[in-house]
Amino acid sequence: MTCSRGALIVLEGVDRAGKTTQCLKLVQALQQSGREAEMMRFPDRTTVIGQLISSYLMKKSNLEDHTVHLLFSANRWEMVPLMKQKLEQGINLVVDRYAFSGVAFTSAKPGFSLEWCKNPDVGLPKPDLVMFLQLNPSVAENRGEFGTERYETSFFQCTVHRRFEELMEDKSVNWRVIDAARSIEEVHKDIKLLSENIINFSENQPIGMLWS
Ligand code: T5A
Ligand code: NA
């Protein structure tokens, strides 16, 4: 039996835009409509590399800025064989952050160009759809638990937001901007519709390579 591949769907946005909430709801909705769907998230804090990243984010350790950028990228590459396997099995992957967060966050630091930051992630499986949850960083910071981990300051988040806008100018990536200031259900409705469309569209297309 031949089976069509799953779609690679990514949710991006500044901290607290609602990505995890929406990924969970999307996976549930896709499964309820009879499709195979699984969630993945980056950083994946469960691996050895992921534990180094997690400790850095919780400010329990310090890492040099280039080093941590490369660790975030390595944390994606180490999951690539599994991602490809699942996509080829027809499982739709809903991914909470991807290379775009990697580039937006590091390039928000002084002395890092967008180009340098993109390089280690060139060639990753290319998402069929990237939904950017658009939320003003000043609204995001009033949502639960903002301000405990590294990077969770208004100034930094505003710079991150600008870097995402620069990344979205690249039309080789299928970006969709979602107004994330609405209710959880309203945001979900849009995300679900866009995802269903891309799942139908991608099933006979080969998996692409990001930024190459
Ligand atoms: N990072 C990440 C890098 O620097 N490089 C990289 O390569 C990668 C992949 C950790 C950090 O790592 C950086 C970016 C991050 O700073 P993380 O583990 O994904 O990344 O971060 P988390 O803290 O888990 O998640 P976020 O802060 O990004 O939050 P989410 O997932 O966007 O938001 P969510 O769904 O958890 O919701 C936050 C709160 O808002 C409420 C929720 O109930 C929750 O309380 N909420 C809403 N409230 C009102 N209206 C809505 N529509 C709402 N939706 C959610
Ligand atoms: Na999250």
PDB file of C-alpha atoms and ligand atoms in Angstrom:
ATOM      1  CA  MET A   1       0.000   0.000   0.000  1.00  0.00           C
ATOM      2  CA  THR A   2       1.349   3.424  -0.863  1.00  0.00           C
ATOM      3  CA  CYS A   3       0.572   6.152   1.599  1.00  0.00           C
ATOM      4  CA  SER A   4       0.828   9.895   1.029  1.00  0.00           C
ATOM      5  CA  ARG A   5       3.255  11.747   3.244  1.00  0.00           C
ATOM      6  CA  GLY A   6       2.310  13.874   6.223  1.00  0.00           C
ATOM      7  CA  ALA A   7       2.634  17.659   6.247  1.00  0.00           C
ATOM      8  CA  LEU A   8       5.243  19.567   8.239  1.00  0.00           C
ATOM      9  CA  ILE A   9       3.410  22.384   9.971  1.00  0.00           C
ATOM     10  CA  VAL A  10       5.262  24.891  12.170  1.00  0.00           C
ATOM     11  CA  LEU A  11       3.969  27.458  14.635  1.00  0.00           C
ATOM     12  CA  GLU A  12       6.200  30.422  15.376  1.00  0.00           C
ATOM     13  CA  GLY A  13       5.905  33.671  17.300  1.00  0.00           C
ATOM     14  CA  VAL A  14       7.357  35.654  20.173  1.00  0.00           C
ATOM     15  CA  ASP A  15       7.280  34.169  23.688  1.00  0.00           C
ATOM     16  CA  ARG A  16       3.726  33.714  25.081  1.00  0.00           C
ATOM     17  CA  ALA A  17       2.012  34.187  21.704  1.00  0.00           C
ATOM     18  CA  GLY A  18       0.111  30.940  22.358  1.00  0.00           C
ATOM     19  CA  LYS A  19       2.138  28.481  20.269  1.00  0.00           C
ATOM     20  CA  THR A  20       2.038  25.500  22.633  1.00  0.00           C
ATOM     21  CA  THR A  21      -1.680  26.010  23.371  1.00  0.00           C
ATOM     22  CA  GLN A  22      -2.440  26.061  19.642  1.00  0.00           C
ATOM     23  CA  CYS A  23      -0.157  23.135  18.722  1.00  0.00           C
ATOM     24  CA  LEU A  24      -1.913  20.922  21.261  1.00  0.00           C
ATOM     25  CA  LYS A  25      -5.368  21.948  20.013  1.00  0.00           C
ATOM     26  CA  LEU A  26      -4.388  21.441  16.379  1.00  0.00           C
ATOM     27  CA  VAL A  27      -3.037  17.933  16.953  1.00  0.00           C
ATOM     28  CA  GLN A  28      -6.221  17.045  18.819  1.00  0.00           C
ATOM     29  CA  ALA A  29      -8.459  18.484  16.072  1.00  0.00           C
ATOM     30  CA  LEU A  30      -6.568  16.683  13.299  1.00  0.00           C
ATOM     31  CA  GLN A  31      -6.759  13.402  15.177  1.00  0.00           C
ATOM     32  CA  GLN A  32     -10.485  13.898  15.778  1.00  0.00           C
ATOM     33  CA  SER A  33     -10.979  14.384  12.045  1.00  0.00           C
ATOM     34  CA  GLY A  34      -9.361  10.987  11.464  1.00  0.00           C
ATOM     35  CA  ARG A  35      -5.877  12.144  10.446  1.00  0.00           C
ATOM     36  CA  GLU A  36      -2.603  10.994  11.930  1.00  0.00           C
ATOM     37  CA  ALA A  37      -0.926  13.875  13.730  1.00  0.00           C
ATOM     38  CA  GLU A  38       1.812  14.276  16.317  1.00  0.00           C
ATOM     39  CA  MET A  39       3.387  17.233  18.056  1.00  0.00           C
ATOM     40  CA  MET A  40       7.083  18.044  18.256  1.00  0.00           C
ATOM     41  CA  ARG A  41       8.729  21.011  19.915  1.00  0.00           C
ATOM     42  CA  PHE A  42      12.027  22.833  19.755  1.00  0.00           C
ATOM     43  CA  PRO A  43      14.009  23.037  21.836  1.00  0.00           C
ATOM     44  CA  ASP A  44      13.385  19.364  22.629  1.00  0.00           C
ATOM     45  CA  ARG A  45      14.651  19.478  26.205  1.00  0.00           C
ATOM     46  CA  THR A  46      14.667  15.674  26.619  1.00  0.00           C
ATOM     47  CA  THR A  47      17.897  14.933  24.702  1.00  0.00           C
ATOM     48  CA  VAL A  48      21.460  15.440  25.984  1.00  0.00           C
ATOM     49  CA  ILE A  49      21.796  18.569  23.826  1.00  0.00           C
ATOM     50  CA  GLY A  50      18.319  19.670  24.909  1.00  0.00           C
ATOM     51  CA  GLN A  51      19.322  19.448  28.566  1.00  0.00           C
ATOM     52  CA  LEU A  52      22.274  21.788  27.954  1.00  0.00           C
ATOM     53  CA  ILE A  53      19.876  24.232  26.286  1.00  0.00           C
ATOM     54  CA  SER A  54      17.287  23.933  29.040  1.00  0.00           C
ATOM     55  CA  SER A  55      19.813  24.659  31.758  1.00  0.00           C
ATOM     56  CA  TYR A  56      20.991  27.714  29.771  1.00  0.00           C
ATOM     57  CA  LEU A  57      17.407  28.987  29.349  1.00  0.00           C
ATOM     58  CA  MET A  58      16.718  28.574  33.056  1.00  0.00           C
ATOM     59  CA  LYS A  59      19.907  30.566  33.730  1.00  0.00           C
ATOM     60  CA  LYS A  60      21.428  27.624  35.595  1.00  0.00           C
ATOM     61  CA  SER A  61      24.408  27.725  33.224  1.00  0.00           C
ATOM     62  CA  ASN A  62      26.043  30.146  30.820  1.00  0.00           C
ATOM     63  CA  LEU A  63      27.007  29.323  27.256  1.00  0.00           C
ATOM     64  CA  GLU A  64      28.829  31.443  24.709  1.00  0.00           C
ATOM     65  CA  ASP A  65      26.311  32.941  22.218  1.00  0.00           C
ATOM     66  CA  HIS A  66      27.587  31.207  19.050  1.00  0.00           C
ATOM     67  CA  THR A  67      27.830  27.928  20.937  1.00  0.00           C
ATOM     68  CA  VAL A  68      24.238  28.011  22.136  1.00  0.00           C
ATOM     69  CA  HIS A  69      23.030  28.940  18.652  1.00  0.00           C
ATOM     70  CA  LEU A  70      24.741  25.858  17.242  1.00  0.00           C
ATOM     71  CA  LEU A  71      23.310  23.696  20.025  1.00  0.00           C
ATOM     72  CA  PHE A  72      19.755  24.842  19.197  1.00  0.00           C
ATOM     73  CA  SER A  73      20.448  23.919  15.554  1.00  0.00           C
ATOM     74  CA  ALA A  74      22.001  20.562  16.493  1.00  0.00           C
ATOM     75  CA  ASN A  75      18.902  19.884  18.591  1.00  0.00           C
ATOM     76  CA  ARG A  76      16.828  20.165  15.396  1.00  0.00           C
ATOM     77  CA  TRP A  77      19.218  18.112  13.260  1.00  0.00           C
ATOM     78  CA  GLU A  78      19.253  15.270  15.771  1.00  0.00           C
ATOM     79  CA  MET A  79      15.481  14.917  15.294  1.00  0.00           C
ATOM     80  CA  VAL A  80      15.579  14.968  11.469  1.00  0.00           C
ATOM     81  CA  PRO A  81      15.730  11.171  10.922  1.00  0.00           C
ATOM     82  CA  LEU A  82      12.667  10.739  13.150  1.00  0.00           C
ATOM     83  CA  MET A  83      10.842  13.644  11.505  1.00  0.00           C
ATOM     84  CA  LYS A  84      11.436  12.237   8.013  1.00  0.00           C
ATOM     85  CA  GLN A  85      10.393   8.781   9.116  1.00  0.00           C
ATOM     86  CA  LYS A  86       7.114  10.068  10.537  1.00  0.00           C
ATOM     87  CA  LEU A  87       6.338  12.278   7.539  1.00  0.00           C
ATOM     88  CA  GLU A  88       6.986   9.373   5.198  1.00  0.00           C
ATOM     89  CA  GLN A  89       4.655   7.200   7.296  1.00  0.00           C
ATOM     90  CA  GLY A  90       1.898   9.725   6.600  1.00  0.00           C
ATOM     91  CA  ILE A  91       1.972  11.356  10.020  1.00  0.00           C
ATOM     92  CA  ASN A  92       1.353  15.099  10.036  1.00  0.00           C
ATOM     93  CA  LEU A  93       3.844  16.869  12.300  1.00  0.00           C
ATOM     94  CA  VAL A  94       2.806  19.951  14.229  1.00  0.00           C
ATOM     95  CA  VAL A  95       5.984  21.639  15.408  1.00  0.00           C
ATOM     96  CA  ASP A  96       6.202  24.193  18.229  1.00  0.00           C
ATOM     97  CA  ARG A  97       9.060  26.535  17.061  1.00  0.00           C
ATOM     98  CA  TYR A  98      11.702  25.662  14.451  1.00  0.00           C
ATOM     99  CA  ALA A  99      14.720  27.235  12.749  1.00  0.00           C
ATOM    100  CA  PHE A 100      12.933  30.598  12.519  1.00  0.00           C
ATOM    101  CA  SER A 101      12.997  30.969  16.308  1.00  0.00           C
ATOM    102  CA  GLY A 102      16.629  29.932  16.180  1.00  0.00           C
ATOM    103  CA  VAL A 103      17.484  32.747  13.787  1.00  0.00           C
ATOM    104  CA  ALA A 104      15.168  35.381  15.285  1.00  0.00           C
ATOM    105  CA  PHE A 105      16.477  34.939  18.825  1.00  0.00           C
ATOM    106  CA  THR A 106      20.218  34.756  18.117  1.00  0.00           C
ATOM    107  CA  SER A 107      20.144  37.546  15.541  1.00  0.00           C
ATOM    108  CA  ALA A 108      18.446  39.751  18.154  1.00  0.00           C
ATOM    109  CA  LYS A 109      21.773  39.671  20.005  1.00  0.00           C
ATOM    110  CA  PRO A 110      24.385  42.298  19.094  1.00  0.00           C
ATOM    111  CA  GLY A 111      26.843  41.251  16.373  1.00  0.00           C
ATOM    112  CA  PHE A 112      24.820  38.419  14.790  1.00  0.00           C
ATOM    113  CA  SER A 113      23.661  38.713  11.173  1.00  0.00           C
ATOM    114  CA  LEU A 114      20.575  36.958   9.856  1.00  0.00           C
ATOM    115  CA  GLU A 115      22.770  35.193   7.284  1.00  0.00           C
ATOM    116  CA  TRP A 116      25.212  33.767   9.829  1.00  0.00           C
ATOM    117  CA  CYS A 117      22.344  32.581  11.978  1.00  0.00           C
ATOM    118  CA  LYS A 118      20.536  30.827   9.108  1.00  0.00           C
ATOM    119  CA  ASN A 119      23.544  28.801   7.955  1.00  0.00           C
ATOM    120  CA  PRO A 120      23.519  25.844  10.373  1.00  0.00           C
ATOM    121  CA  ASP A 121      19.806  25.220   9.658  1.00  0.00           C
ATOM    122  CA  VAL A 122      20.135  25.291   5.844  1.00  0.00           C
ATOM    123  CA  GLY A 123      18.862  21.987   4.449  1.00  0.00           C
ATOM    124  CA  LEU A 124      16.535  21.015   7.313  1.00  0.00           C
ATOM    125  CA  PRO A 125      13.193  19.543   6.200  1.00  0.00           C
ATOM    126  CA  LYS A 126      11.286  22.542   4.887  1.00  0.00           C
ATOM    127  CA  PRO A 127       7.943  23.222   6.532  1.00  0.00           C
ATOM    128  CA  ASP A 128       4.949  23.077   4.207  1.00  0.00           C
ATOM    129  CA  LEU A 129       3.393  25.871   6.267  1.00  0.00           C
ATOM    130  CA  VAL A 130       4.699  28.259   8.919  1.00  0.00           C
ATOM    131  CA  MET A 131       2.054  30.105  10.883  1.00  0.00           C
ATOM    132  CA  PHE A 132       3.340  33.179  12.685  1.00  0.00           C
ATOM    133  CA  LEU A 133       1.247  33.987  15.738  1.00  0.00           C
ATOM    134  CA  GLN A 134       1.304  37.757  15.644  1.00  0.00           C
ATOM    135  CA  LEU A 135       1.052  39.367  19.072  1.00  0.00           C
ATOM    136  CA  ASN A 136       2.404  42.663  20.271  1.00  0.00           C
ATOM    137  CA  PRO A 137       5.217  41.836  22.745  1.00  0.00           C
ATOM    138  CA  SER A 138       3.667  44.237  25.288  1.00  0.00           C
ATOM    139  CA  VAL A 139       0.456  42.134  25.263  1.00  0.00           C
ATOM    140  CA  ALA A 140       2.441  38.877  25.370  1.00  0.00           C
ATOM    141  CA  GLU A 141       4.265  39.896  28.525  1.00  0.00           C
ATOM    142  CA  ASN A 142       0.980  40.188  30.428  1.00  0.00           C
ATOM    143  CA  ARG A 143       0.199  36.515  29.768  1.00  0.00           C
ATOM    144  CA  GLY A 144       1.078  33.816  32.335  1.00  0.00           C
ATOM    145  CA  GLU A 145       4.609  33.395  33.715  1.00  0.00           C
ATOM    146  CA  PHE A 146       6.352  35.919  31.491  1.00  0.00           C
ATOM    147  CA  GLY A 147       9.747  36.996  32.717  1.00  0.00           C
ATOM    148  CA  THR A 148      11.296  33.932  34.348  1.00  0.00           C
ATOM    149  CA  GLU A 149      13.524  32.482  31.612  1.00  0.00           C
ATOM    150  CA  ARG A 150      16.374  34.021  29.669  1.00  0.00           C
ATOM    151  CA  TYR A 151      15.207  36.236  26.719  1.00  0.00           C
ATOM    152  CA  GLU A 152      11.925  37.133  28.461  1.00  0.00           C
ATOM    153  CA  THR A 153      12.400  40.890  28.577  1.00  0.00           C
ATOM    154  CA  SER A 154      10.278  43.374  26.601  1.00  0.00           C
ATOM    155  CA  PHE A 155      13.269  44.974  24.924  1.00  0.00           C
ATOM    156  CA  PHE A 156      14.681  41.690  23.669  1.00  0.00           C
ATOM    157  CA  GLN A 157      11.264  40.403  22.547  1.00  0.00           C
ATOM    158  CA  CYS A 158      10.702  43.558  20.461  1.00  0.00           C
ATOM    159  CA  THR A 159      13.980  42.954  18.648  1.00  0.00           C
ATOM    160  CA  VAL A 160      13.022  39.285  18.147  1.00  0.00           C
ATOM    161  CA  HIS A 161       9.718  40.423  16.638  1.00  0.00           C
ATOM    162  CA  ARG A 162      11.553  42.629  14.128  1.00  0.00           C
ATOM    163  CA  ARG A 163      13.837  39.739  13.157  1.00  0.00           C
ATOM    164  CA  PHE A 164      10.806  37.526  12.514  1.00  0.00           C
ATOM    165  CA  GLU A 165       9.438  40.274  10.242  1.00  0.00           C
ATOM    166  CA  GLU A 166      12.700  40.235   8.270  1.00  0.00           C
ATOM    167  CA  LEU A 167      12.523  36.437   7.968  1.00  0.00           C
ATOM    168  CA  MET A 168       8.942  36.676   6.698  1.00  0.00           C
ATOM    169  CA  GLU A 169      10.121  38.756   3.728  1.00  0.00           C
ATOM    170  CA  ASP A 170      11.630  35.536   2.315  1.00  0.00           C
ATOM    171  CA  LYS A 171       8.869  34.204   0.079  1.00  0.00           C
ATOM    172  CA  SER A 172      10.580  30.820  -0.419  1.00  0.00           C
ATOM    173  CA  VAL A 173       8.949  29.913   2.898  1.00  0.00           C
ATOM    174  CA  ASN A 174       5.160  29.517   3.067  1.00  0.00           C
ATOM    175  CA  TRP A 175       4.378  32.009   5.852  1.00  0.00           C
ATOM    176  CA  ARG A 176       0.899  32.829   7.110  1.00  0.00           C
ATOM    177  CA  VAL A 177       0.366  35.510   9.730  1.00  0.00           C
ATOM    178  CA  ILE A 178      -2.302  34.773  12.344  1.00  0.00           C
ATOM    179  CA  ASP A 179      -3.729  37.457  14.636  1.00  0.00           C
ATOM    180  CA  ALA A 180      -2.992  35.852  18.013  1.00  0.00           C
ATOM    181  CA  ALA A 181      -4.618  38.611  20.085  1.00  0.00           C
ATOM    182  CA  ARG A 182      -8.040  36.949  19.690  1.00  0.00           C
ATOM    183  CA  SER A 183      -9.561  34.179  21.804  1.00  0.00           C
ATOM    184  CA  ILE A 184      -7.961  30.722  21.837  1.00  0.00           C
ATOM    185  CA  GLU A 185     -10.931  29.306  19.868  1.00  0.00           C
ATOM    186  CA  GLU A 186     -10.880  32.000  17.182  1.00  0.00           C
ATOM    187  CA  VAL A 187      -7.149  31.557  16.622  1.00  0.00           C
ATOM    188  CA  HIS A 188      -7.602  27.779  16.521  1.00  0.00           C
ATOM    189  CA  LYS A 189     -10.284  27.982  13.832  1.00  0.00           C
ATOM    190  CA  ASP A 190      -7.909  29.775  11.427  1.00  0.00           C
ATOM    191  CA  ILE A 191      -4.994  27.474  12.215  1.00  0.00           C
ATOM    192  CA  LYS A 192      -7.105  24.369  11.668  1.00  0.00           C
ATOM    193  CA  LEU A 193      -8.417  25.536   8.298  1.00  0.00           C
ATOM    194  CA  LEU A 194      -4.974  26.520   6.980  1.00  0.00           C
ATOM    195  CA  SER A 195      -3.542  23.212   8.208  1.00  0.00           C
ATOM    196  CA  GLU A 196      -6.234  21.076   6.577  1.00  0.00           C
ATOM    197  CA  ASN A 197      -5.648  22.863   3.294  1.00  0.00           C
ATOM    198  CA  ILE A 198      -1.886  22.357   3.399  1.00  0.00           C
ATOM    199  CA  ILE A 199      -2.231  18.683   4.359  1.00  0.00           C
ATOM    200  CA  ASN A 200      -4.305  18.074   1.231  1.00  0.00           C
ATOM    201  CA  PHE A 201      -1.922  20.123  -0.893  1.00  0.00           C
ATOM    202  CA  SER A 202       1.363  18.583   0.360  1.00  0.00           C
ATOM    203  CA  GLU A 203       0.559  14.896   0.231  1.00  0.00           C
ATOM    204  CA  ASN A 204       1.944  14.370  -3.251  1.00  0.00           C
ATOM    205  CA  GLN A 205       4.827  16.868  -3.042  1.00  0.00           C
ATOM    206  CA  PRO A 206       8.360  15.877  -2.026  1.00  0.00           C
ATOM    207  CA  ILE A 207       9.685  17.231   1.284  1.00  0.00           C
ATOM    208  CA  GLY A 208      11.705  20.365   0.536  1.00  0.00           C
ATOM    209  CA  MET A 209      14.980  21.659   1.966  1.00  0.00           C
ATOM    210  CA  LEU A 210      14.911  24.831   4.045  1.00  0.00           C
ATOM    211  CA  TRP A 211      16.805  27.912   2.753  1.00  0.00           C
ATOM    212  CA  SER A 212      18.525  26.027  -0.061  1.00  0.00           C
TER     213      SER A 212
HETATM  214  N1  T5A B   1      14.808  29.625  21.320  1.00  0.00           N
HETATM  215  C1  T5A B   1      14.122  28.581  20.792  1.00  0.00           C
HETATM  216  C2  T5A B   1      16.044  30.029  20.773  1.00  0.00           C
HETATM  217  O1  T5A B   1      16.675  30.975  21.255  1.00  0.00           O
HETATM  218  N2  T5A B   1      16.534  29.353  19.690  1.00  0.00           N
HETATM  219  C3  T5A B   1      15.868  28.302  19.127  1.00  0.00           C
HETATM  220  O2  T5A B   1      16.352  27.707  18.144  1.00  0.00           O
HETATM  221  C4  T5A B   1      14.604  27.899  19.696  1.00  0.00           C
HETATM  222  C5  T5A B   1      13.854  26.738  19.108  1.00  0.00           C
HETATM  223  C6  T5A B   1      12.306  28.576  24.901  1.00  0.00           C
HETATM  224  C7  T5A B   1      13.137  29.732  24.459  1.00  0.00           C
HETATM  225  O3  T5A B   1      14.123  29.315  23.533  1.00  0.00           O
HETATM  226  C8  T5A B   1      14.298  30.292  22.535  1.00  0.00           C
HETATM  227  C9  T5A B   1      12.961  30.920  22.419  1.00  0.00           C
HETATM  228  C10 T5A B   1      12.400  30.880  23.805  1.00  0.00           C
HETATM  229  O4  T5A B   1      12.773  32.081  24.483  1.00  0.00           O
HETATM  230  P1  T5A B   1       9.991  27.456  24.541  1.00  0.00           P
HETATM  231  O5  T5A B   1      10.402  26.336  25.420  1.00  0.00           O
HETATM  232  O6  T5A B   1       9.225  27.143  23.332  1.00  0.00           O
HETATM  233  O7  T5A B   1      11.286  28.267  24.033  1.00  0.00           O
HETATM  234  O8  T5A B   1       9.225  28.578  25.358  1.00  0.00           O
HETATM  235  P2  T5A B   1       7.967  28.410  26.279  1.00  0.00           P
HETATM  236  O9  T5A B   1       8.293  29.239  27.450  1.00  0.00           O
HETATM  237  O10 T5A B   1       7.549  27.001  26.467  1.00  0.00           O
HETATM  238  O11 T5A B   1       6.762  28.954  25.427  1.00  0.00           O
HETATM  239  P3  T5A B   1       6.411  30.413  25.026  1.00  0.00           P
HETATM  240  O12 T5A B   1       6.849  31.398  26.025  1.00  0.00           O
HETATM  241  O13 T5A B   1       6.920  30.660  23.667  1.00  0.00           O
HETATM  242  O14 T5A B   1       4.827  30.437  25.034  1.00  0.00           O
HETATM  243  P4  T5A B   1       3.775  29.974  23.913  1.00  0.00           P
HETATM  244  O15 T5A B   1       3.926  28.537  23.661  1.00  0.00           O
HETATM  245  O16 T5A B   1       3.784  30.884  22.746  1.00  0.00           O
HETATM  246  O17 T5A B   1       2.409  30.275  24.663  1.00  0.00           O
HETATM  247  P5  T5A B   1       1.481  29.276  25.502  1.00  0.00           P
HETATM  248  O18 T5A B   1       0.587  28.549  24.605  1.00  0.00           O
HETATM  249  O19 T5A B   1       2.312  28.530  26.462  1.00  0.00           O
HETATM  250  O20 T5A B   1       0.619  30.363  26.266  1.00  0.00           O
HETATM  251  C11 T5A B   1       1.190  31.272  27.190  1.00  0.00           C
HETATM  252  C12 T5A B   1       0.105  31.776  28.166  1.00  0.00           C
HETATM  253  O21 T5A B   1      -0.876  32.534  27.463  1.00  0.00           O
HETATM  254  C13 T5A B   1      -2.165  31.927  27.568  1.00  0.00           C
HETATM  255  C14 T5A B   1      -1.904  30.492  27.973  1.00  0.00           C
HETATM  256  O22 T5A B   1      -2.994  29.921  28.655  1.00  0.00           O
HETATM  257  C15 T5A B   1      -0.662  30.628  28.846  1.00  0.00           C
HETATM  258  O23 T5A B   1      -0.987  31.057  30.144  1.00  0.00           O
HETATM  259  N3  T5A B   1      -2.818  32.049  26.256  1.00  0.00           N
HETATM  260  C16 T5A B   1      -3.748  32.968  25.959  1.00  0.00           C
HETATM  261  N4  T5A B   1      -4.316  33.956  26.702  1.00  0.00           N
HETATM  262  C17 T5A B   1      -5.240  34.740  26.085  1.00  0.00           C
HETATM  263  N5  T5A B   1      -5.636  34.597  24.787  1.00  0.00           N
HETATM  264  C18 T5A B   1      -5.111  33.631  24.016  1.00  0.00           C
HETATM  265  N6  T5A B   1      -5.500  33.501  22.723  1.00  0.00           N
HETATM  266  C19 T5A B   1      -4.102  32.765  24.597  1.00  0.00           C
HETATM  267  N7  T5A B   1      -3.378  31.717  24.124  1.00  0.00           N
HETATM  268  C20 T5A B   1      -2.599  31.309  25.132  1.00  0.00           C
HETATM  269 NA    NA B   2       5.614  27.200  24.425  1.00  0.00          NA
END
